[in-house]
Amino acid sequence: MRSSDLERLGQARPRSRPARALPALLALALALAACADEPTRPNSRGGDEDGGRTPRRPLGVVEITISGLGSGHVTSSALSAPTVEALERLRAERDAGAADRSPGSLTPQAFRLPQNSEGAGDGTIQLELLSTGSFTHGERGSGGYRYLYATYRVRNAQADGTAYDTPRKNLTFYAVDTNGTIGQTAISLIERFDGSPADDAIASAFVPTGAVEQDAQDRVVSRFPDVLQVLTETEAAAVKTVANTAGVAVTDVFPWGFVVRNPNDPKSRTLAANPGADQFDGQVTFAFKVPLQASVADDPFTIRAVFLAVDDDQVKLTQAPEEQTPAGRAAFEARTAALGASVFTLLPPAGDAMFRSGAEVRALCDVRVAGPAEHPTATLPPAQTTEPWLTIAPLRGGSYTLPRTVRLGAARCPELLSPGPSTFAVHGSQSGRPGAGAYETVGPGFVRVIAPGGTFFPGEEIEVTLTQALGASKPRVARYRVATSGDLGRFDWVTQLEVGLNVWSVAMGDVDGDGDLDLVMDGAFTGSGYGIAVLSNRGNRNFQLQNSYPLTGQIYSIALGDVDRDGDLDIVVADYSSQQIRVLLNQGNGSFATPGATYTVGSNNPYFVALGDLDGDGDLDVVTANENATNNVSVLLNSGDGTFTLAATYTLGGPSYSVALGDVDGDGDLDLAVPNGAENSNQVWVLLNQGNGSFATPPATYEVGSRPYGVALGDLDGDGDLDLVTGNRTSADVSVRLNNGDGTFGPHVNYAVVNPVQTVVLGDMDGDGDLDVVTGNVSGSVSVGVLFNRGDGSLAAPAKLYNGGGAAKSVALGDLDGDGDLDAIVGNSGTLSMIIRFLWNQRV
């Protein structure tokens, strides 16, 4: 409290208890601080807002006292009044120990509100203490904090219990600076254990938090969401104006506070009109953390903070830093969906959530906790890094897929540098690259982008790059998967399509930009060598040969991607016999320039080709798995315009017939998984990216089934990292190795598929949110296997098997008929008159 306030009140600084003998005090304080405080529970019980927008209404001020910090017995009380002057009078009366209060004054745990119900009511509202607590985290002198909280029940009634006949909507307590607070903070008193004043500088160190607790590993984790509320400075200034106009007369309004939630109705924060006698519809938690001081005797024991209560018709949610964990994100997202909130606020260091289309989202940096708006003396959270971050983490425990209409975002404090398609690159494996018009800037520190045409395709992979041009010290590349719909399905061979090819590789993508998936395949033309065929989707499960492109050389693999960054999908093929890759650029309408540019991969025979941003510069690079005397993989880096340069080859111990790309060690770049396809092999190599498109050697090796041919990476067990899957020819099974969380893999588990496996792909075939395994088999009567995930990374047995006819050299997954689930196409080789078969996903 300022000295001028003490003089005005005509008394010394208030003490919460008499002074004690120092030795006894220190001994007791040290003993109490040795363990975490237990919560005190005096009385434990436990949508969309209606109406149009109305101005925010100030509802008076309240001073919250929390005492007993470090003692194991934390208590709290509330002192409230309609104006700051009335609050100061009540505080003086309380601190002077007055037995009688002036007429009309309030008892603790009820605060006075201006009349806001068309003249009805006395402006007060009921508060009842529910629980309190505190605990310490970290070491004293090394960044340790004490966390503290007080939770109150809120009833929409006057102090005498008379119910209001109008509801309270989104009631929030915003921190304020008044004549009675310390410096330019919301803290009005800080006392040590002996009742003496603590250092006033501590007032600026109180940081608001979400509702938190310590878990079994001593980590600070979120208890529940929707506690902390953060505003912009413009909004805080507007609240101050309305408050002062109404006569509340606060000196300043800080852009943070605590929102009243309705624990009985997850779809609303409204406190109902005319509540019953014991109907407390609201709960509010006042929560802070404060640094541990140099000694126990210097720690705060009692604190008081002042808030302004404000109604607001707009439903806002803030994700507290403590909610930036898998469980915290899930709870926050569930709350946003239930409330139908329209404004979301993200905070650094990595605010992250999935939002509904059309919602207002903002990333706020260095939210002012203390000091004036022009020169804050403390911020939430304190600025620690200027690294940009993705507003949806690519792999999150328990969250497998993204909605089709998701808006992917990038944020940075204090601002993003030059955000746009070249610096914040988004690429859909089937939808292509969004254009500049898909990017939406929301303030200087946040940009988001939506898919081409507004939605991504079910099951497709999305690759996102945050380049250094955004202000990062190093680029970051991430991959996502899009959700599928439908229940447990069955799969039938419904269509068999002949286009005159002996198919080796198949791919799906919207090559003509009309919003559905077309087919691209390579192989052998009947009687006329090798080439590529493009089949246009005509709807109703009908496909028409759009064009064919004869090529020289033997082609075994095809990949689709926007390599020249013009927004459409181009074709990249592995030309086995000529030791090259060939790139056919899309002309913007689904036709391709031929014969295309060629790029050597060295003295190698490329058997398989894959695309991904290996060096983090925002464009798609190429990796080929090679079968030749040196047995290696080749990396070709994109120059940014769809031309390529051979960057390196990595010699391995056997022939390679496939390669998978993914961030297995979670460091923000794409690593490589390559199976050793030698006759007697049972190994997979994992090459970790060094962050620039070069890879560490020698690679790590992992044992799998016999002679692995196909490989895939995906989060099978839902723990937020990529697991390893191989399809094995000699042992005729699938191997699964779960990621340990650091890019190494646990023991392998094999699942029989009956027939030798050539290729393996992942997708949510039954719409239950986890990744299933689909195999292409090369001999026997059964050419496709579907192994359903049990949800924990184990695969159900026996596998569902389908006879596709002929050897399944390749399998591709996608929603071909537009019903939300994944269908499959299979490339069959061995019969020149036969081509592809469709495995339609049927609802049951």
mmCIF file of N, CA and C in Angstrom, residues 410-494:
data_model
loop_
_atom_site.group_PDB
_atom_site.id
_atom_site.type_symbol
_atom_site.label_atom_id
_atom_site.label_comp_id
_atom_site.label_asym_id
_atom_site.label_seq_id
_atom_site.Cartn_x
_atom_site.Cartn_y
_atom_site.Cartn_z
ATOM 1 N N ALA A 410 0.436 -20.099 -37.452
ATOM 2 C CA ALA A 410 1.785 -19.861 -36.946
ATOM 3 C C ALA A 410 1.749 -18.583 -36.128
ATOM 4 N N ALA A 411 2.507 -18.590 -35.027
ATOM 5 C CA ALA A 411 2.536 -17.426 -34.142
ATOM 6 C C ALA A 411 3.968 -17.158 -33.701
ATOM 7 N N ARG A 412 4.228 -15.916 -33.337
ATOM 8 C CA ARG A 412 5.552 -15.536 -32.856
ATOM 9 C C ARG A 412 5.442 -14.258 -32.047
ATOM 10 N N CYS A 413 6.263 -14.158 -31.023
ATOM 11 C CA CYS A 413 6.348 -12.931 -30.244
ATOM 12 C C CYS A 413 7.682 -12.248 -30.550
ATOM 13 N N PRO A 414 7.723 -10.968 -30.847
ATOM 14 C CA PRO A 414 6.549 -10.080 -30.840
ATOM 15 C C PRO A 414 5.754 -10.082 -32.136
ATOM 16 N N GLU A 415 6.363 -10.534 -33.254
ATOM 17 C CA GLU A 415 5.632 -10.550 -34.500
ATOM 18 C C GLU A 415 6.249 -11.557 -35.457
ATOM 19 N N LEU A 416 5.448 -11.988 -36.415
ATOM 20 C CA LEU A 416 5.946 -12.833 -37.495
ATOM 21 C C LEU A 416 6.545 -11.950 -38.571
ATOM 22 N N LEU A 417 7.667 -12.391 -39.120
ATOM 23 C CA LEU A 417 8.296 -11.641 -40.194
ATOM 24 C C LEU A 417 7.830 -12.190 -41.541
ATOM 25 N N SER A 418 7.216 -11.355 -42.345
ATOM 26 C CA SER A 418 6.824 -11.691 -43.721
ATOM 27 C C SER A 418 6.043 -12.994 -43.832
ATOM 28 N N PRO A 419 4.929 -13.165 -43.091
ATOM 29 C CA PRO A 419 4.177 -14.415 -43.219
ATOM 30 C C PRO A 419 3.484 -14.525 -44.572
ATOM 31 N N GLY A 420 3.479 -15.730 -45.142
ATOM 32 C CA GLY A 420 2.830 -15.964 -46.415
ATOM 33 C C GLY A 420 3.133 -17.346 -46.928
ATOM 34 N N PRO A 421 2.698 -17.662 -48.141
ATOM 35 C CA PRO A 421 2.853 -19.025 -48.660
ATOM 36 C C PRO A 421 4.301 -19.488 -48.776
ATOM 37 N N SER A 422 5.240 -18.582 -48.975
ATOM 38 C CA SER A 422 6.632 -19.004 -49.128
ATOM 39 C C SER A 422 7.348 -19.152 -47.799
ATOM 40 N N THR A 423 6.891 -18.469 -46.752
ATOM 41 C CA THR A 423 7.556 -18.536 -45.449
ATOM 42 C C THR A 423 6.836 -19.456 -44.476
ATOM 43 N N PHE A 424 5.509 -19.535 -44.591
ATOM 44 C CA PHE A 424 4.685 -20.458 -43.805
ATOM 45 C C PHE A 424 4.014 -21.376 -44.814
ATOM 46 N N ALA A 425 4.743 -22.399 -45.236
ATOM 47 C CA ALA A 425 4.328 -23.238 -46.354
ATOM 48 C C ALA A 425 3.439 -24.373 -45.869
ATOM 49 N N VAL A 426 2.304 -24.544 -46.520
ATOM 50 C CA VAL A 426 1.360 -25.615 -46.201
ATOM 51 C C VAL A 426 1.135 -26.429 -47.468
ATOM 52 N N HIS A 427 1.265 -27.747 -47.341
ATOM 53 C CA HIS A 427 1.078 -28.599 -48.509
ATOM 54 C C HIS A 427 0.238 -29.810 -48.144
ATOM 55 N N GLY A 428 -0.870 -29.983 -48.830
ATOM 56 C CA GLY A 428 -1.686 -31.181 -48.673
ATOM 57 C C GLY A 428 -1.255 -32.230 -49.677
ATOM 58 N N SER A 429 -1.070 -33.458 -49.221
ATOM 59 C CA SER A 429 -0.599 -34.507 -50.119
ATOM 60 C C SER A 429 -1.589 -34.811 -51.230
ATOM 61 N N GLN A 430 -2.869 -34.472 -51.029
ATOM 62 C CA GLN A 430 -3.888 -34.710 -52.053
ATOM 63 C C GLN A 430 -4.557 -33.428 -52.531
ATOM 64 N N SER A 431 -4.459 -32.361 -51.747
ATOM 65 C CA SER A 431 -5.124 -31.106 -52.109
ATOM 66 C C SER A 431 -4.179 -30.068 -52.661
ATOM 67 N N GLY A 432 -2.874 -30.230 -52.476
ATOM 68 C CA GLY A 432 -1.922 -29.268 -52.988
ATOM 69 C C GLY A 432 -1.633 -28.152 -52.019
ATOM 70 N N ARG A 433 -1.169 -27.025 -52.521
ATOM 71 C CA ARG A 433 -0.706 -25.907 -51.706
ATOM 72 C C ARG A 433 -1.720 -24.764 -51.755
ATOM 73 N N PRO A 434 -2.153 -24.254 -50.591
ATOM 74 C CA PRO A 434 -3.064 -23.102 -50.599
ATOM 75 C C PRO A 434 -2.391 -21.879 -51.210
ATOM 76 N N GLY A 435 -3.174 -21.053 -51.881
ATOM 77 C CA GLY A 435 -2.666 -19.818 -52.448
ATOM 78 C C GLY A 435 -2.625 -18.700 -51.434
ATOM 79 N N ALA A 436 -2.142 -17.550 -51.852
ATOM 80 C CA ALA A 436 -1.992 -16.415 -50.946
ATOM 81 C C ALA A 436 -3.328 -15.988 -50.350
ATOM 82 N N GLY A 437 -4.421 -16.171 -51.082
ATOM 83 C CA GLY A 437 -5.727 -15.765 -50.578
ATOM 84 C C GLY A 437 -6.232 -16.600 -49.423
ATOM 85 N N ALA A 438 -5.598 -17.752 -49.171
ATOM 86 C CA ALA A 438 -6.018 -18.613 -48.058
ATOM 87 C C ALA A 438 -5.386 -18.217 -46.746
ATOM 88 N N TYR A 439 -4.467 -17.240 -46.770
ATOM 89 C CA TYR A 439 -3.759 -16.820 -45.563
ATOM 90 C C TYR A 439 -4.472 -15.641 -44.917
ATOM 91 N N GLU A 440 -4.675 -15.741 -43.596
ATOM 92 C CA GLU A 440 -5.373 -14.711 -42.843
ATOM 93 C C GLU A 440 -4.462 -14.225 -41.722
ATOM 94 N N THR A 441 -4.100 -12.959 -41.751
ATOM 95 C CA THR A 441 -3.265 -12.376 -40.713
ATOM 96 C C THR A 441 -4.151 -11.848 -39.597
ATOM 97 N N VAL A 442 -3.876 -12.264 -38.360
ATOM 98 C CA VAL A 442 -4.651 -11.841 -37.202
ATOM 99 C C VAL A 442 -3.681 -11.145 -36.250
ATOM 100 N N GLY A 443 -3.471 -9.856 -36.443
ATOM 101 C CA GLY A 443 -2.506 -9.142 -35.641
ATOM 102 C C GLY A 443 -1.090 -9.433 -36.112
ATOM 103 N N PRO A 444 -0.115 -8.733 -35.547
ATOM 104 C CA PRO A 444 1.268 -8.876 -36.027
ATOM 105 C C PRO A 444 1.908 -10.210 -35.690
ATOM 106 N N GLY A 445 1.381 -10.927 -34.703
ATOM 107 C CA GLY A 445 2.049 -12.137 -34.244
ATOM 108 C C GLY A 445 1.376 -13.438 -34.613
ATOM 109 N N PHE A 446 0.363 -13.411 -35.506
ATOM 110 C CA PHE A 446 -0.389 -14.624 -35.760
ATOM 111 C C PHE A 446 -0.918 -14.626 -37.181
ATOM 112 N N VAL A 447 -0.734 -15.754 -37.878
ATOM 113 C CA VAL A 447 -1.306 -15.944 -39.203
ATOM 114 C C VAL A 447 -1.854 -17.355 -39.282
ATOM 115 N N ARG A 448 -2.925 -17.541 -40.012
ATOM 116 C CA ARG A 448 -3.475 -18.884 -40.182
ATOM 117 C C ARG A 448 -3.912 -19.067 -41.622
ATOM 118 N N VAL A 449 -4.078 -20.324 -42.013
ATOM 119 C CA VAL A 449 -4.360 -20.645 -43.400
ATOM 120 C C VAL A 449 -5.353 -21.790 -43.453
ATOM 121 N N ILE A 450 -6.199 -21.779 -44.459
ATOM 122 C CA ILE A 450 -7.173 -22.846 -44.645
ATOM 123 C C ILE A 450 -6.846 -23.572 -45.945
ATOM 124 N N ALA A 451 -7.373 -24.763 -46.089
ATOM 125 C CA ALA A 451 -7.069 -25.620 -47.234
ATOM 126 C C ALA A 451 -7.569 -25.022 -48.534
ATOM 127 N N PRO A 452 -6.983 -25.459 -49.648
ATOM 128 C CA PRO A 452 -7.544 -25.071 -50.947
ATOM 129 C C PRO A 452 -9.011 -25.497 -51.037
ATOM 130 N N GLY A 453 -9.872 -24.585 -51.403
ATOM 131 C CA GLY A 453 -11.285 -24.909 -51.487
ATOM 132 C C GLY A 453 -11.988 -24.947 -50.149
ATOM 133 N N GLY A 454 -11.286 -24.687 -49.052
ATOM 134 C CA GLY A 454 -11.902 -24.610 -47.735
ATOM 135 C C GLY A 454 -11.772 -25.845 -46.878
ATOM 136 N N THR A 455 -11.531 -27.015 -47.487
ATOM 137 C CA THR A 455 -11.420 -28.245 -46.702
ATOM 138 C C THR A 455 -10.304 -29.117 -47.252
ATOM 139 N N PHE A 456 -9.687 -29.862 -46.347
ATOM 140 C CA PHE A 456 -8.744 -30.895 -46.751
ATOM 141 C C PHE A 456 -9.513 -32.191 -47.018
ATOM 142 N N PHE A 457 -8.844 -33.137 -47.654
ATOM 143 C CA PHE A 457 -9.469 -34.424 -47.937
ATOM 144 C C PHE A 457 -9.328 -35.354 -46.736
ATOM 145 N N PRO A 458 -10.341 -36.187 -46.474
ATOM 146 C CA PRO A 458 -10.235 -37.143 -45.372
ATOM 147 C C PRO A 458 -8.992 -38.020 -45.514
ATOM 148 N N GLY A 459 -8.243 -38.134 -44.439
ATOM 149 C CA GLY A 459 -7.109 -39.039 -44.399
ATOM 150 C C GLY A 459 -5.832 -38.529 -45.014
ATOM 151 N N GLU A 460 -5.856 -37.371 -45.683
ATOM 152 C CA GLU A 460 -4.620 -36.920 -46.334
ATOM 153 C C GLU A 460 -3.631 -36.390 -45.300
ATOM 154 N N GLU A 461 -2.360 -36.418 -45.675
ATOM 155 C CA GLU A 461 -1.320 -35.847 -44.834
ATOM 156 C C GLU A 461 -1.072 -34.395 -45.235
ATOM 157 N N ILE A 462 -0.889 -33.548 -44.235
ATOM 158 C CA ILE A 462 -0.588 -32.137 -44.451
ATOM 159 C C ILE A 462 0.813 -31.875 -43.921
ATOM 160 N N GLU A 463 1.631 -31.279 -44.744
ATOM 161 C CA GLU A 463 2.978 -30.907 -44.305
ATOM 162 C C GLU A 463 3.066 -29.390 -44.191
ATOM 163 N N VAL A 464 3.642 -28.923 -43.090
ATOM 164 C CA VAL A 464 3.743 -27.496 -42.813
ATOM 165 C C VAL A 464 5.196 -27.158 -42.492
ATOM 166 N N THR A 465 5.682 -26.066 -43.058
ATOM 167 C CA THR A 465 7.032 -25.596 -42.768
ATOM 168 C C THR A 465 6.985 -24.171 -42.237
ATOM 169 N N LEU A 466 7.606 -23.948 -41.084
ATOM 170 C CA LEU A 466 7.902 -22.608 -40.596
ATOM 171 C C LEU A 466 9.348 -22.325 -40.984
ATOM 172 N N THR A 467 9.551 -21.453 -41.950
ATOM 173 C CA THR A 467 10.902 -21.193 -42.420
ATOM 174 C C THR A 467 11.593 -20.167 -41.527
ATOM 175 N N GLN A 468 12.905 -20.041 -41.709
ATOM 176 C CA GLN A 468 13.665 -19.056 -40.951
ATOM 177 C C GLN A 468 13.245 -17.637 -41.281
ATOM 178 N N ALA A 469 12.642 -17.438 -42.442
ATOM 179 C CA ALA A 469 12.207 -16.100 -42.827
ATOM 180 C C ALA A 469 11.104 -15.556 -41.932
ATOM 181 N N LEU A 470 10.442 -16.413 -41.152
ATOM 182 C CA LEU A 470 9.430 -15.966 -40.196
ATOM 183 C C LEU A 470 10.054 -15.399 -38.931
ATOM 184 N N GLY A 471 11.366 -15.549 -38.782
ATOM 185 C CA GLY A 471 12.049 -15.082 -37.588
ATOM 186 C C GLY A 471 12.565 -16.195 -36.714
ATOM 187 N N ALA A 472 12.665 -17.416 -37.271
ATOM 188 C CA ALA A 472 13.111 -18.576 -36.497
ATOM 189 C C ALA A 472 14.631 -18.719 -36.593
ATOM 190 N N SER A 473 15.229 -19.275 -35.545
ATOM 191 C CA SER A 473 16.661 -19.569 -35.586
ATOM 192 C C SER A 473 16.937 -20.785 -36.453
ATOM 193 N N LYS A 474 15.952 -21.660 -36.584
ATOM 194 C CA LYS A 474 16.038 -22.811 -37.468
ATOM 195 C C LYS A 474 14.640 -23.127 -37.967
ATOM 196 N N PRO A 475 14.505 -23.700 -39.152
ATOM 197 C CA PRO A 475 13.169 -24.024 -39.659
ATOM 198 C C PRO A 475 12.543 -25.172 -38.876
ATOM 199 N N ARG A 476 11.235 -25.308 -39.032
ATOM 200 C CA ARG A 476 10.512 -26.425 -38.430
ATOM 201 C C ARG A 476 9.554 -26.996 -39.460
ATOM 202 N N VAL A 477 9.584 -28.313 -39.597
ATOM 203 C CA VAL A 477 8.705 -29.015 -40.525
ATOM 204 C C VAL A 477 7.853 -29.991 -39.718
ATOM 205 N N ALA A 478 6.562 -30.001 -39.984
ATOM 206 C CA ALA A 478 5.644 -30.858 -39.236
ATOM 207 C C ALA A 478 4.658 -31.498 -40.192
ATOM 208 N N ARG A 479 4.140 -32.662 -39.802
ATOM 209 C CA ARG A 479 3.122 -33.350 -40.598
ATOM 210 C C ARG A 479 1.908 -33.669 -39.746
ATOM 211 N N TYR A 480 0.749 -33.595 -40.377
ATOM 212 C CA TYR A 480 -0.535 -33.862 -39.739
ATOM 213 C C TYR A 480 -1.318 -34.865 -40.589
ATOM 214 N N ARG A 481 -2.335 -35.464 -39.974
ATOM 215 C CA ARG A 481 -3.306 -36.272 -40.720
ATOM 216 C C ARG A 481 -4.702 -35.712 -40.495
ATOM 217 N N VAL A 482 -5.535 -35.818 -41.526
ATOM 218 C CA VAL A 482 -6.900 -35.301 -41.488
ATOM 219 C C VAL A 482 -7.849 -36.424 -41.109
ATOM 220 N N ALA A 483 -8.859 -36.087 -40.323
ATOM 221 C CA ALA A 483 -9.804 -37.075 -39.813
ATOM 222 C C ALA A 483 -10.653 -37.672 -40.924
ATOM 223 N N THR A 484 -11.030 -38.932 -40.721
ATOM 224 C CA THR A 484 -12.037 -39.586 -41.549
ATOM 225 C C THR A 484 -13.318 -39.721 -40.742
ATOM 226 N N SER A 485 -14.392 -40.070 -41.411
ATOM 227 C CA SER A 485 -15.665 -40.263 -40.719
ATOM 228 C C SER A 485 -16.176 -41.665 -40.996
ATOM 229 N N GLY A 486 -17.306 -41.968 -40.410
ATOM 230 C CA GLY A 486 -17.907 -43.288 -40.628
ATOM 231 C C GLY A 486 -17.639 -44.218 -39.474
ATOM 232 N N ASP A 487 -18.402 -45.308 -39.439
ATOM 233 C CA ASP A 487 -18.233 -46.307 -38.398
ATOM 234 C C ASP A 487 -17.461 -47.490 -38.982
ATOM 235 N N LEU A 488 -17.398 -48.575 -38.221
ATOM 236 C CA LEU A 488 -16.677 -49.749 -38.694
ATOM 237 C C LEU A 488 -17.226 -50.179 -40.042
ATOM 238 N N GLY A 489 -16.360 -50.255 -41.053
ATOM 239 C CA GLY A 489 -16.813 -50.536 -42.402
ATOM 240 C C GLY A 489 -16.442 -51.926 -42.868
ATOM 241 N N ARG A 490 -16.953 -52.286 -43.995
ATOM 242 C CA ARG A 490 -16.525 -53.485 -44.696
ATOM 243 C C ARG A 490 -16.085 -53.041 -46.091
ATOM 244 N N PHE A 491 -15.294 -53.813 -46.724
ATOM 245 C CA PHE A 491 -14.688 -53.390 -47.972
ATOM 246 C C PHE A 491 -15.009 -54.410 -49.067
ATOM 247 N N ASP A 492 -15.496 -53.924 -50.169
ATOM 248 C CA ASP A 492 -15.862 -54.787 -51.285
ATOM 249 C C ASP A 492 -15.149 -54.334 -52.555
ATOM 250 N N TRP A 493 -14.748 -55.325 -53.369
ATOM 251 C CA TRP A 493 -14.275 -54.996 -54.707
ATOM 252 C C TRP A 493 -15.507 -54.714 -55.557
ATOM 253 N N VAL A 494 -15.696 -53.463 -55.869
ATOM 254 C CA VAL A 494 -16.870 -53.073 -56.634
ATOM 255 C C VAL A 494 -16.492 -52.764 -58.077
#
